[in-house]
Each structure stands twice: as C-alpha cells, then as structure tokens.
mmCIF file of C-alpha atoms and ligand atoms in Angstrom:
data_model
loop_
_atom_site.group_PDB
_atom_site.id
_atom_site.type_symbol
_atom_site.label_atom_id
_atom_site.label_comp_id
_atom_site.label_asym_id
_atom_site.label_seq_id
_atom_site.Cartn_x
_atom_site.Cartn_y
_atom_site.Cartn_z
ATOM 1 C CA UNK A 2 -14.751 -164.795 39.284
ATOM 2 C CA UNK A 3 -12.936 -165.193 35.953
ATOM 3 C CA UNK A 4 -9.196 -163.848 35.756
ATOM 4 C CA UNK A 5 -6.164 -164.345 34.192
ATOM 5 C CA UNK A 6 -4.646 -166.495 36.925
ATOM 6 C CA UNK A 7 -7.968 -168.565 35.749
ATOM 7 C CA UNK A 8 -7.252 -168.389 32.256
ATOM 8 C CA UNK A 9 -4.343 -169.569 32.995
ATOM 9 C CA UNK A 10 -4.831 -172.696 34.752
ATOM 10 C CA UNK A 11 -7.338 -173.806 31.816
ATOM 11 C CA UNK A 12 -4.813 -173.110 29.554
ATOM 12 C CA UNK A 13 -2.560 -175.364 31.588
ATOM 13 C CA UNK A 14 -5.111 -177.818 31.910
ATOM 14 C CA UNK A 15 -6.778 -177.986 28.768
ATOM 15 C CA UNK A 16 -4.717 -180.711 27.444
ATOM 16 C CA UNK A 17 -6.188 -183.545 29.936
ATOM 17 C CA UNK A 18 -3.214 -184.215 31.887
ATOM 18 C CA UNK A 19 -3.248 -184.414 35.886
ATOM 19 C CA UNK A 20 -2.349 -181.047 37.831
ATOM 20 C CA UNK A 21 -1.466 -180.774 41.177
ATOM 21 C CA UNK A 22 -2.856 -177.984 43.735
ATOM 22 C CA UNK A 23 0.423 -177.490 44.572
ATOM 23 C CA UNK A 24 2.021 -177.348 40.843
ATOM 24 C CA UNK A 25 -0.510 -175.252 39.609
ATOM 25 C CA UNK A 26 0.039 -172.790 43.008
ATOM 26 C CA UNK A 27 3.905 -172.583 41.950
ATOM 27 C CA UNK A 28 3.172 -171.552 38.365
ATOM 28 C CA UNK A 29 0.608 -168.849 39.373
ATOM 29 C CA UNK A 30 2.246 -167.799 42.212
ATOM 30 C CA UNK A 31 -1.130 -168.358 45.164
ATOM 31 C CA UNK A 32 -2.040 -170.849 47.736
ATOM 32 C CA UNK A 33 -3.129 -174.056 46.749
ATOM 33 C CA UNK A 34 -6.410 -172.991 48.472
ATOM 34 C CA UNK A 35 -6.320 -169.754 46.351
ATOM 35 C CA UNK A 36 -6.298 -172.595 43.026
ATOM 36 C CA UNK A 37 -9.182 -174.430 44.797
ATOM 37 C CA UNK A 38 -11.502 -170.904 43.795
ATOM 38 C CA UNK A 39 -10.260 -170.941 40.335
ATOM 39 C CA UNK A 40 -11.139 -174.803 39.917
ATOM 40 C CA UNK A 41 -14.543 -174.264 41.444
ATOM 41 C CA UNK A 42 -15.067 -170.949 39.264
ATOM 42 C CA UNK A 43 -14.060 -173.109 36.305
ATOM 43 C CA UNK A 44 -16.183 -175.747 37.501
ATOM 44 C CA UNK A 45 -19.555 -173.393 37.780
ATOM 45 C CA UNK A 46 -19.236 -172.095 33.877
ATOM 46 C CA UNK A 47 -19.831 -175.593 33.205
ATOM 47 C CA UNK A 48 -16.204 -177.457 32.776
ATOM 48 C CA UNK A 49 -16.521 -180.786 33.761
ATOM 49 C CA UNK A 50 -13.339 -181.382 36.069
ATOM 50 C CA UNK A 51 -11.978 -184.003 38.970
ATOM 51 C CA UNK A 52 -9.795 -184.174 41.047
ATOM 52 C CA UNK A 53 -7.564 -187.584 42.567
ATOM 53 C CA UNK A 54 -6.188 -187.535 46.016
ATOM 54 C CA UNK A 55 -2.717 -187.568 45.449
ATOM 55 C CA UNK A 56 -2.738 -186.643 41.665
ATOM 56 C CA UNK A 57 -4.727 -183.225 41.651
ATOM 57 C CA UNK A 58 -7.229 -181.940 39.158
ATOM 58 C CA UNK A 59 -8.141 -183.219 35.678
ATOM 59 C CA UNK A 60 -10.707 -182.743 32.824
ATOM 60 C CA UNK A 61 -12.961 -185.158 32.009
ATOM 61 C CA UNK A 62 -12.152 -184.225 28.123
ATOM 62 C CA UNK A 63 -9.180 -182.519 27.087
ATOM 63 C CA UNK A 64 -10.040 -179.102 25.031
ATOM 64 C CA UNK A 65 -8.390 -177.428 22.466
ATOM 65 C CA UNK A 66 -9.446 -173.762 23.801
ATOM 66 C CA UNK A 67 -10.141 -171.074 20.538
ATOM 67 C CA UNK A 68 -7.714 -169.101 19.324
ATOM 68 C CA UNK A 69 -8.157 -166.181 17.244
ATOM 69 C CA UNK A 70 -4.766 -166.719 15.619
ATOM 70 C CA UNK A 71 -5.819 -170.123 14.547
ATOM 71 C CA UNK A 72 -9.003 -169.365 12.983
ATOM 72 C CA UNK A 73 -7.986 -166.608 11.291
ATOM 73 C CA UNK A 74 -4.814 -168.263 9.854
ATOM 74 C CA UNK A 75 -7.376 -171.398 8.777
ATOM 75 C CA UNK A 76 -9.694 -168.561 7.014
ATOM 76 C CA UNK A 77 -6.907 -166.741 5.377
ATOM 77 C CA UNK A 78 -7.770 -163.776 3.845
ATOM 78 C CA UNK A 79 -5.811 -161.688 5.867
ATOM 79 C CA UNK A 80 -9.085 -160.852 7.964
ATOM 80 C CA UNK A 81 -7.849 -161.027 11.577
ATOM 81 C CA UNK A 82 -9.493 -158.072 12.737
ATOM 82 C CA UNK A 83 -12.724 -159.298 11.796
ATOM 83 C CA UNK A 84 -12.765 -162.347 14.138
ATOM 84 C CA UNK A 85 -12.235 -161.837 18.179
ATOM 85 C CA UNK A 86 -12.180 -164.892 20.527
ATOM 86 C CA UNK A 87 -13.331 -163.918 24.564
ATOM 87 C CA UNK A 88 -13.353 -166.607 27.194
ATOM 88 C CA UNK A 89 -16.132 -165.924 29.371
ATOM 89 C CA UNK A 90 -18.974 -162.954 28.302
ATOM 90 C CA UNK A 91 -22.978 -162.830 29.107
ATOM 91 C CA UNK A 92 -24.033 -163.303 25.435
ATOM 92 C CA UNK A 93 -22.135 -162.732 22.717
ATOM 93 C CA UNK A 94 -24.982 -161.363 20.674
ATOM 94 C CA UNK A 95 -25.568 -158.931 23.540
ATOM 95 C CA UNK A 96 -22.087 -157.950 23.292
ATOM 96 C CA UNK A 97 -21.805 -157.067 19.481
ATOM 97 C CA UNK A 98 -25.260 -155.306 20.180
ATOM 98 C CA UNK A 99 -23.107 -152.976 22.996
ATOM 99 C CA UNK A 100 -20.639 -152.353 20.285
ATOM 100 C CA UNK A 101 -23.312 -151.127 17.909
ATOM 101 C CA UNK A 102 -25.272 -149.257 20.536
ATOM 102 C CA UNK A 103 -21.553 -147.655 21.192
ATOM 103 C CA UNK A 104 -21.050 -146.993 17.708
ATOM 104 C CA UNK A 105 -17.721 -149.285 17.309
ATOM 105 C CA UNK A 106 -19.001 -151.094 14.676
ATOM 106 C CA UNK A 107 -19.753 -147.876 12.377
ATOM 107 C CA UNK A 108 -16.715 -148.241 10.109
ATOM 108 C CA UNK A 109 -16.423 -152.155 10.372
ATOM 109 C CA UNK A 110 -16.445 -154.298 7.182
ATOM 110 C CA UNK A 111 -19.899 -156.369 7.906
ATOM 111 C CA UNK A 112 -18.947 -159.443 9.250
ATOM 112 C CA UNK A 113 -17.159 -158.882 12.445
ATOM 113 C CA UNK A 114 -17.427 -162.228 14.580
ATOM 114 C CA UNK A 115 -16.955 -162.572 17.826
ATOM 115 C CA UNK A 116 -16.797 -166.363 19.555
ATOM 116 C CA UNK A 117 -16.657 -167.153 23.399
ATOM 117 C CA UNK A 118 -15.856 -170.366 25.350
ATOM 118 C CA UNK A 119 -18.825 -169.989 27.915
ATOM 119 C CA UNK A 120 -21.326 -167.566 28.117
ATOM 120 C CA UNK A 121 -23.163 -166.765 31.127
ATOM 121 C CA UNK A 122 -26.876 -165.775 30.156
ATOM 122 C CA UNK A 123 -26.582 -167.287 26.428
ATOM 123 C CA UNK A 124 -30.004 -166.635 24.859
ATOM 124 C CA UNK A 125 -32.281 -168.693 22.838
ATOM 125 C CA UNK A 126 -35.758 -168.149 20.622
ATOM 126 C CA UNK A 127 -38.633 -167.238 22.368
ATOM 127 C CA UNK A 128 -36.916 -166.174 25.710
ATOM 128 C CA UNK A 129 -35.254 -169.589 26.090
ATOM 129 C CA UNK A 130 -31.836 -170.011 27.941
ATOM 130 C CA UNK A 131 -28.719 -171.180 25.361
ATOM 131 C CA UNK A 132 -26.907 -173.670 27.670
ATOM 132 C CA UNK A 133 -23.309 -172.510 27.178
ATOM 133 C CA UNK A 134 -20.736 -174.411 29.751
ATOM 134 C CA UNK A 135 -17.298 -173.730 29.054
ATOM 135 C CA UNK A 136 -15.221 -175.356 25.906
ATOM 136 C CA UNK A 137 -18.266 -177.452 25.434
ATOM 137 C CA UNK A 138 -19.564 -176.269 22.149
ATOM 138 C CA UNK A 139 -19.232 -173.029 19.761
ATOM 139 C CA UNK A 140 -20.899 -169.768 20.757
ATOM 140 C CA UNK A 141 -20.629 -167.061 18.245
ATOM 141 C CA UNK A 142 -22.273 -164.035 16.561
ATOM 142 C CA UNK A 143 -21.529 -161.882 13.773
ATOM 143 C CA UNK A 144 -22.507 -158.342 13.061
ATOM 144 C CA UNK A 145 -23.760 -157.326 9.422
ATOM 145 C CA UNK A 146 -25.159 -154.259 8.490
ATOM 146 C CA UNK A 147 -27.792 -154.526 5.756
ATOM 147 C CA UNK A 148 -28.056 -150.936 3.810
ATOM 148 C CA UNK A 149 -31.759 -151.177 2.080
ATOM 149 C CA UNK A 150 -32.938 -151.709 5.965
ATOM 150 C CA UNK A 151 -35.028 -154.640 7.229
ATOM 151 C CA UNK A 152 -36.809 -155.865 3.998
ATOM 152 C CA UNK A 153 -33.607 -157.156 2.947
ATOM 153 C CA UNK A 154 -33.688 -159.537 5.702
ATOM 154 C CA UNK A 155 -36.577 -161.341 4.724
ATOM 155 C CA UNK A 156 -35.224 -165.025 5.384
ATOM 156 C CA UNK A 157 -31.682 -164.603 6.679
ATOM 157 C CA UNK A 158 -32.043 -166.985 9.114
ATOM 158 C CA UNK A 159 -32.856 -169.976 6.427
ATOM 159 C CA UNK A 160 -29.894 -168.807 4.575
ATOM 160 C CA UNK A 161 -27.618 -169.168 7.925
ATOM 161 C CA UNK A 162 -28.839 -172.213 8.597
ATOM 162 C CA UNK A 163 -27.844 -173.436 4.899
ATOM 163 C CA UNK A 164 -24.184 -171.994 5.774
ATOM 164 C CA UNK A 165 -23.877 -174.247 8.577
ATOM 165 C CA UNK A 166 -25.621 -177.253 7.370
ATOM 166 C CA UNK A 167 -23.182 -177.013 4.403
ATOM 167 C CA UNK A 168 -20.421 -176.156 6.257
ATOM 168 C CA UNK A 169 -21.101 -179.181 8.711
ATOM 169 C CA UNK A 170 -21.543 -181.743 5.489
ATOM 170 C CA UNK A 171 -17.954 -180.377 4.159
ATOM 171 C CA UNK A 172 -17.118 -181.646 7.902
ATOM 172 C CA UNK A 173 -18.007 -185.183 8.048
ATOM 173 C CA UNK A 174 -21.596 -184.841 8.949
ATOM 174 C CA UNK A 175 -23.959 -186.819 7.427
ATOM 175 C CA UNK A 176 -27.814 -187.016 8.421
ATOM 176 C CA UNK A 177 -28.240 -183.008 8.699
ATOM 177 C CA UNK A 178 -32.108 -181.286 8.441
ATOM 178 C CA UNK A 179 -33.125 -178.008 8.526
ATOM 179 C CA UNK A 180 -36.589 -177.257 10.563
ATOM 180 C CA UNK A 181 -37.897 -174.381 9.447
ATOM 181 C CA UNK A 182 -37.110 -171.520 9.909
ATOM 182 C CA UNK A 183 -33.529 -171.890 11.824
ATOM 183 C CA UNK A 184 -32.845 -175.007 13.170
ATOM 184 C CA UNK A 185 -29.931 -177.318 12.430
ATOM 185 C CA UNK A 186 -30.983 -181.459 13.463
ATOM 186 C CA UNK A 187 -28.714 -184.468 13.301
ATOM 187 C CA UNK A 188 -31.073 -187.676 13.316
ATOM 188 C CA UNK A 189 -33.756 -185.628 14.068
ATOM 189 C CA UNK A 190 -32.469 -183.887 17.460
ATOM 190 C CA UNK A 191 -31.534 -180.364 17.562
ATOM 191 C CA UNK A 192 -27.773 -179.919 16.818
ATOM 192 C CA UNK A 193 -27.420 -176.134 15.995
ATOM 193 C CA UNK A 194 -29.593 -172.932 16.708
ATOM 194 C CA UNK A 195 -29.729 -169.658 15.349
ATOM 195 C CA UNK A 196 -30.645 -166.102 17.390
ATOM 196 C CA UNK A 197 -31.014 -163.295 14.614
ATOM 197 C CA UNK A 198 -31.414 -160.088 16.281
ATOM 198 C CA UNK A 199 -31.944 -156.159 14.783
ATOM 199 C CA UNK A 200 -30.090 -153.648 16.652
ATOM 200 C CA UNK A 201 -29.967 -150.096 15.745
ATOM 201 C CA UNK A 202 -31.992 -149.394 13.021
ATOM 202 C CA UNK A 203 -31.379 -145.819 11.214
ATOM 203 C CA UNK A 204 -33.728 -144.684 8.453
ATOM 204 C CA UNK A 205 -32.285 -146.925 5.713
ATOM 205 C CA UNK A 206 -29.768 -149.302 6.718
ATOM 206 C CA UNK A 207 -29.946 -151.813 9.714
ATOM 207 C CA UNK A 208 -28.162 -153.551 12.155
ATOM 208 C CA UNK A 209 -27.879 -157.207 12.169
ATOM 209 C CA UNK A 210 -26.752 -159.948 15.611
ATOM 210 C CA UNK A 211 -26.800 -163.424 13.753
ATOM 211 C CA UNK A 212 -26.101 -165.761 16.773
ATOM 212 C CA UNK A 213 -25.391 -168.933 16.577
ATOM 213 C CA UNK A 214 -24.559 -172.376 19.148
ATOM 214 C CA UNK A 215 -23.771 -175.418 17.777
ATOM 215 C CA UNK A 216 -23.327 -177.948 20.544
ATOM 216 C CA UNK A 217 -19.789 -179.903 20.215
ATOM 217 C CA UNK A 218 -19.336 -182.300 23.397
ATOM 218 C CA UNK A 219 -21.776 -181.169 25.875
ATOM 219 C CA UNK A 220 -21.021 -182.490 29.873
ATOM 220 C CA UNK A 221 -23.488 -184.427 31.292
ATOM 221 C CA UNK A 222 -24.176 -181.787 33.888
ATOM 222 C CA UNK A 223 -25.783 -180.000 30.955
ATOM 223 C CA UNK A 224 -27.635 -181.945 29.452
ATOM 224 C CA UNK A 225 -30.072 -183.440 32.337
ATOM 225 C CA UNK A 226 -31.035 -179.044 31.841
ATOM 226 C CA UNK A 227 -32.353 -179.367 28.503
ATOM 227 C CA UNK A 228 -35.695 -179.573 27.454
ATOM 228 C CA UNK A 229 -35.903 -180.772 24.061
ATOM 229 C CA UNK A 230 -34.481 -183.966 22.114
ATOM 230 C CA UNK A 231 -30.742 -182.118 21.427
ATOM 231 C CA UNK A 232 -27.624 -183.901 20.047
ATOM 232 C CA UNK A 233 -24.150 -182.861 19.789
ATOM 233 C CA UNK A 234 -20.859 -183.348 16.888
ATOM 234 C CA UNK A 235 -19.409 -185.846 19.199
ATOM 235 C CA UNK A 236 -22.884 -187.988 18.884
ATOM 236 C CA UNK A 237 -21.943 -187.817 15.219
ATOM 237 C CA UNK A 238 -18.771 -189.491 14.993
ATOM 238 C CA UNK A 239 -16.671 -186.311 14.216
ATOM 239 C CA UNK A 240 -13.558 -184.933 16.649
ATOM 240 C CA UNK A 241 -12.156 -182.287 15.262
ATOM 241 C CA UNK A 242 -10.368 -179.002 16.816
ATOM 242 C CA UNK A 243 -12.819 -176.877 17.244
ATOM 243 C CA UNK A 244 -10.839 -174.142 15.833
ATOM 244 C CA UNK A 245 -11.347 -175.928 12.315
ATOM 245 C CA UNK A 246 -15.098 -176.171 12.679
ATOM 246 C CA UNK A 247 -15.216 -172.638 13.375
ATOM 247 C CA UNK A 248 -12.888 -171.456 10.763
ATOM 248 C CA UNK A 249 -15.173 -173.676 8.311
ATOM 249 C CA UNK A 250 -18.323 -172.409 9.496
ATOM 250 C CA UNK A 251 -17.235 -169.112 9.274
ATOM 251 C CA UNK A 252 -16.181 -169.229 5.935
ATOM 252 C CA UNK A 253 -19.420 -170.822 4.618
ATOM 253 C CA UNK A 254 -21.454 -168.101 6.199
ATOM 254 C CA UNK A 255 -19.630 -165.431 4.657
ATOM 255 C CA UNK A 256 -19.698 -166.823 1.771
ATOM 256 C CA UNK A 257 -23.624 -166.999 1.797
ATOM 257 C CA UNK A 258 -24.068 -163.782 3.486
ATOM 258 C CA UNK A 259 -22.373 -162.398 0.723
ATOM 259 C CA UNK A 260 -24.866 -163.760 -1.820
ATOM 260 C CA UNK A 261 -27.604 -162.945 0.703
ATOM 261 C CA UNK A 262 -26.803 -159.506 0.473
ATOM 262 C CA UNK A 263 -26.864 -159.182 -3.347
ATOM 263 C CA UNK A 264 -29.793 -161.753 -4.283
ATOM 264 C CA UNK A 265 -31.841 -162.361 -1.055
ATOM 265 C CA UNK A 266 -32.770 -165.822 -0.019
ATOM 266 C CA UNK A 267 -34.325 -166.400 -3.796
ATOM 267 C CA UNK A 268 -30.947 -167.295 -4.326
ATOM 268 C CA UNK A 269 -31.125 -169.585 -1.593
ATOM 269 C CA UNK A 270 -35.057 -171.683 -2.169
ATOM 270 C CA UNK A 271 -33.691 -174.724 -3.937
ATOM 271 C CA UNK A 272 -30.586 -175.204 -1.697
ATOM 272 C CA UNK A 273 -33.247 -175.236 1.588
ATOM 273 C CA UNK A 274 -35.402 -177.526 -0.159
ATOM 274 C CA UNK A 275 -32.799 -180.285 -0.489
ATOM 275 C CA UNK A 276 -32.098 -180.447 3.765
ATOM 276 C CA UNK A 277 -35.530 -179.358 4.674
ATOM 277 C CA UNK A 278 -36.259 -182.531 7.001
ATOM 278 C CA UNK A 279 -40.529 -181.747 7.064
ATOM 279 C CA UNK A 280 -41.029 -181.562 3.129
ATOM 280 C CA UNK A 281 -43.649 -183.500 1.962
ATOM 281 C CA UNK A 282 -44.564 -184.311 5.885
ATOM 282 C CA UNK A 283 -47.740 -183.282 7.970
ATOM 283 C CA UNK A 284 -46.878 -180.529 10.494
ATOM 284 C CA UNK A 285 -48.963 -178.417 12.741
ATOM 285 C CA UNK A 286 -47.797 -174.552 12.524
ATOM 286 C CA UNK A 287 -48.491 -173.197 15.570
ATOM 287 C CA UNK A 288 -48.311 -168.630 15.213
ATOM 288 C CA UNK A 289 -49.587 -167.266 18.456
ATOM 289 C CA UNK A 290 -52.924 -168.932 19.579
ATOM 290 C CA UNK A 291 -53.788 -170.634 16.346
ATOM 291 C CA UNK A 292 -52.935 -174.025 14.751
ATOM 292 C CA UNK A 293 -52.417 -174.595 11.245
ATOM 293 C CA UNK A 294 -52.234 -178.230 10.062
ATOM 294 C CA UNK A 295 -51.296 -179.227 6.981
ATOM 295 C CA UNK A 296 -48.112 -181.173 4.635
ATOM 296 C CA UNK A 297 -45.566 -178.774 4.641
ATOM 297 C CA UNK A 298 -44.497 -177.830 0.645
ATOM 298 C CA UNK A 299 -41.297 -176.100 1.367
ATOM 299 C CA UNK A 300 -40.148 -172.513 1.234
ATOM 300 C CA UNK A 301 -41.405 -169.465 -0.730
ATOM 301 C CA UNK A 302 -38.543 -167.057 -2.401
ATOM 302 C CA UNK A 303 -39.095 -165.063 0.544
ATOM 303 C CA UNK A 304 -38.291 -167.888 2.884
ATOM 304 C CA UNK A 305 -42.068 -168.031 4.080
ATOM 305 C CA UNK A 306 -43.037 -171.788 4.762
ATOM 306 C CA UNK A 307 -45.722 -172.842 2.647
ATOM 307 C CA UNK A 308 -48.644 -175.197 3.989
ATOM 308 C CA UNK A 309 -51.273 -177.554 2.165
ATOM 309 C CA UNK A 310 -54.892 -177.891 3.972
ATOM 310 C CA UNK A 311 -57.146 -179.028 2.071
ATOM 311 C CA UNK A 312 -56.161 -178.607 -1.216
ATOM 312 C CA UNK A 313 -54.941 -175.083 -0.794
ATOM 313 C CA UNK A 314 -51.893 -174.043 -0.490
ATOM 314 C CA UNK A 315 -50.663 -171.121 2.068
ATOM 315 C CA UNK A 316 -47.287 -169.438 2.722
ATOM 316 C CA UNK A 317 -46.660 -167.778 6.268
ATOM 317 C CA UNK A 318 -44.278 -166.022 7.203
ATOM 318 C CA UNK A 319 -43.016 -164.482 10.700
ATOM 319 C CA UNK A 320 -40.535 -164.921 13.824
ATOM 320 C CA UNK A 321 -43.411 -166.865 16.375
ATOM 321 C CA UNK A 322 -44.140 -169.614 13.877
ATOM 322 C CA UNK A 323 -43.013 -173.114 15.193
ATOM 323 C CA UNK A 324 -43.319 -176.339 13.804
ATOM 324 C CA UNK A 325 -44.102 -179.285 14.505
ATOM 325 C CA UNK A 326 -44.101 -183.114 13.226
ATOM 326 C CA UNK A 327 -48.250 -184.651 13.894
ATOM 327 C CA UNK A 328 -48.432 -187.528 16.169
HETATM 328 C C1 LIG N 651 -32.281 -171.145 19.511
HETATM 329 O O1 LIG N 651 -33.072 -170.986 20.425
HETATM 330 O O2 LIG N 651 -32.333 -172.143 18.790
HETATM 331 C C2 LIG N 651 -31.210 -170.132 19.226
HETATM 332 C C3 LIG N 651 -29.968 -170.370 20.011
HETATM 333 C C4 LIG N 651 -28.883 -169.352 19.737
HETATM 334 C C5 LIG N 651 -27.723 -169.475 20.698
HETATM 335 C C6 LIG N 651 -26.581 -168.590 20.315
HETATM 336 S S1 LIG N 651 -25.110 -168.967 21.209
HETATM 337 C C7 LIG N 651 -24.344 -167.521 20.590
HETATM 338 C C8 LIG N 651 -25.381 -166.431 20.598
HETATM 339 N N1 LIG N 651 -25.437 -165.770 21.877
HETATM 340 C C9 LIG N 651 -26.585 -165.990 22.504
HETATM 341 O O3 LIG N 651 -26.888 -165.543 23.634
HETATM 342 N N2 LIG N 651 -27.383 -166.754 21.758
HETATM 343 C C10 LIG N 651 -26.776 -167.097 20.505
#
C-alpha cells in the first residue's frame, strides 16, 4: 500500500522532526490506527523510522525527498519534460522499457530519465536483486535510442560509468575506481552499479534502458542483505541534497552520451584508463565456465578488456565477463 495520504506523511516527515499519531491523523484526516498502516507501509520499502511513547514517529535520518522541479531547475536547459521523479515503482528500467514497448517514447528527445525513491524488485547484473529502500540512495534510468542499431553500443556501459565517476569527483569524492566493465568503487567497495538493457530493437535503430543505483545513506536493515563489500556517499564524507547529486550526474551523462553517440567509446579509452582501479594488476576473468588469468592492460577502443598471459596479450569482450583481483 502506497498512496497519497502516504506520500503525504513522508513529506511531512522527511525533515526529521517528531510526529504524533494523532497530529499526523488531523492533517490527513484518518484514525491514528489508519497512520499506523502508512508508517508500517513506509517502514517495509525500507525507511528506517521510530517511534517514542509520548512523542510519535521519527526518522532515523532526515531526507530531502526528489523533486523534479529541483533537478530540472539545477540542470537548466529548459529540459523538464525530460526528467520525471516517481516515489515508489518495481524497477525503473522496467518502467521506461513499458513506455517503449507502448510506444511513448517514439517522439522523445533521447534522454528521458526517470528517478524513484524506492523500488520494489530493483534489478541487478546477472539476475541479482538492486537493494532499493526508500530515500536511501538514487535509482534512475534513462532511455536513449541509438539509430545505427546495437553496434553502436559497443562499450556504453564504460562510458556511463566515466559520467558518474566524473560527475562524483566534481562532487567531493575522492578515491573513485572503475572495475571493468560497469562498476563504480570507493576504497575498493562497490559504490555505484550500472544495468544497461536493449529494448525494442527495429531493423536499424535500437532501444536503450541505462540503469543506474548509486547507494547514498543506506539503513542498516539493508545492508546485513548484501552480499558483496558495498559502500555508500555518506562513508565518503559527502552530505549533499540528493537533488544536486542527481542533477550533477545527470548532466555528466548527457554530456558523455552525447559524445558516445557521435565518436563511440574511442573517444572515451584514455579517460577509463586513468580510474581503472585493476590496471597493471593480476585478475582472473571469469566468461562462463572458463578462467582467464592474467595482468589486466586496460581497455581496447571498443571497450573490450585486454589481458596479458604469458606474454600475449588478449582483448575480450562480452556482458558475462567478471573480474576479479588474485588472492
Ligand atoms: C549492478 O548489478 O551492478 C547493476 C545495478 C543497477 C541498479 C539500477 S537501480 C535503477 C535501475 N533499475 C533497476 O531495477 N536496476 C537499475
């Protein structure tokens, strides 16, 4: 159950301060039972709240929620109708895929981004789950349509994870990596992922999902779930409204989508190389059964990761290649 009477109490209670049962019952007009659903609704997407006898319900971090106002005024542009904000959806590269499958997106300017504050079955790589409890990190995806089809996407997800490694540094972060082929890492632990996805594909052009999560401040409830050394901005010393961080990731990955489209990721090979965090390391590449061992050398113009064994050196290429430091 998400509605607006639940919208509404997290709007009232985003700011931190103590609500009553019976305060928040007044403005909404139910029972103060009736606001004990809403709480516990907000409480399963994830929203780490508690409540005082005697002072009522509080969050354990105040949130500035996303507004689509406020990112689009912080982008300029006049571009508005390019960027939607939803509270509560399944995936929100599922739900630009609808909109393709639907044929909304037909006459859109590429870049059409959509962000949520929780989603219920967010999706990783590989069939993994995307943690995604409410106001806790960013959860977006934008739609691009590529019009010399799939070839031109050879290494789009290296080139996203530039635009938010860059976008991140112009933020405060220090420390950044890239693990090929999309993963954002802050002192080594996974900070930001990236879901590209095809949708649609006509004859020539193509239909592009890039989703990506970048964990903020996630609640401890979360992250006893996940199964992989993960850190989030607040581990790096930066608090800022997460409306700015997504305005400023936003406009770094138009920006390099735009140059994408024109040059490919050739454009892109020497800008990798510099936050590549396994150059000049040993790594085992692991595509399907098979191992590959080797130092990694960096990225190809195509984006393919290139390995030295024995002398030789290899480039591979392909979406079930994973990476790993040797022991
Ligand atoms: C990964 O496994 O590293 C990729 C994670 C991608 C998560 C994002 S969150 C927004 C978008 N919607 C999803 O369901 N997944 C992506």
């Amino acid at each position: 159950m998400f509605n607006a009477t639940t919208q509404k109490i997290l709007s009232t209670m985003a700011a931190g301060q103590f609500c009553s049962g019976e305060e928040l019952g007044q403005l909404c007009g139910i029972s103060r039972a009736a606001i004990g659903k809403h709480i516990q609704a907000l409480q399963q997407l994830g929203l780490d709240i508690y409540s005082v006898t005697g002072k009522g319900y509080r969050l354990a971090t105040p949130i500035t929620l996303l507004q689509q106002g406020e990112i689009s005024r912080l982008l300029g542009d006049n571009i508005e109708h390019q960027v939607a904000v939803e509270t509560v959806v399944g995936s929100t590269n599922e739900l630009i895929k609808d909109k393709i499958k639907q044929g909304e997106l037909i006459s859109a300017a590429s870049g059409y981004t959509v962000f949520a504050e929780a989603q219920t079955a967010g999706r990783g790589r590989r069939g993994r789950t995307w943690a995604s409890p409410l106001g806790a990190s960013l959860y977006f995806s934008m739609h691009w349509r590529f019009e010399q089809g799939i070839s031109a996407t050879m290494g789009l997800s290296l080139a996203v994870g530039i635009a938010l490694s860059e976008a991140l540094v112009e933020l405060g972060v220090n420390e950044l990596g890239l693990k090929w082929p999309n993963d954002v890492y802050y002192q080594g632990r996974k900070l930001a992922g990236i879901l590209i996805e095809l949708e649609g594909q006509g004859s020539d052009s193509c239909d592009i999902v890039i989703g990506v999560g970048i964990n903020v401040q996630l609640p401890d409830s979360v992250t006893e779930q996940i199964d992989q050394p993960f850190a989030d901005l607040a581990q790096t010393g930066i608090n800022l409204d997460r409306n700015v961080i997504a305005a400023t990731i936003l406009r770094h990955l138009m920006q390099v989508m735009n140059t994408f489209e024109q040059r490919g990721f050739s454009a892109f090979v020497e800008r990798w190389n510099v936050v590549d965090c396994f150059v000049g390391t040993p790594v085992n590449l692991l595509i399907g059964q098979r191992t590959i061992s080797g130092i990694s050398r960096g990225v190809d113009a195509q984006g393919g990761i290139v390995v030295e064994s024995d002398g030789e050196q290899q480039t591979y290429y392909g979406g079930e290649i994973s990476l790993r430091k040797q022991q």
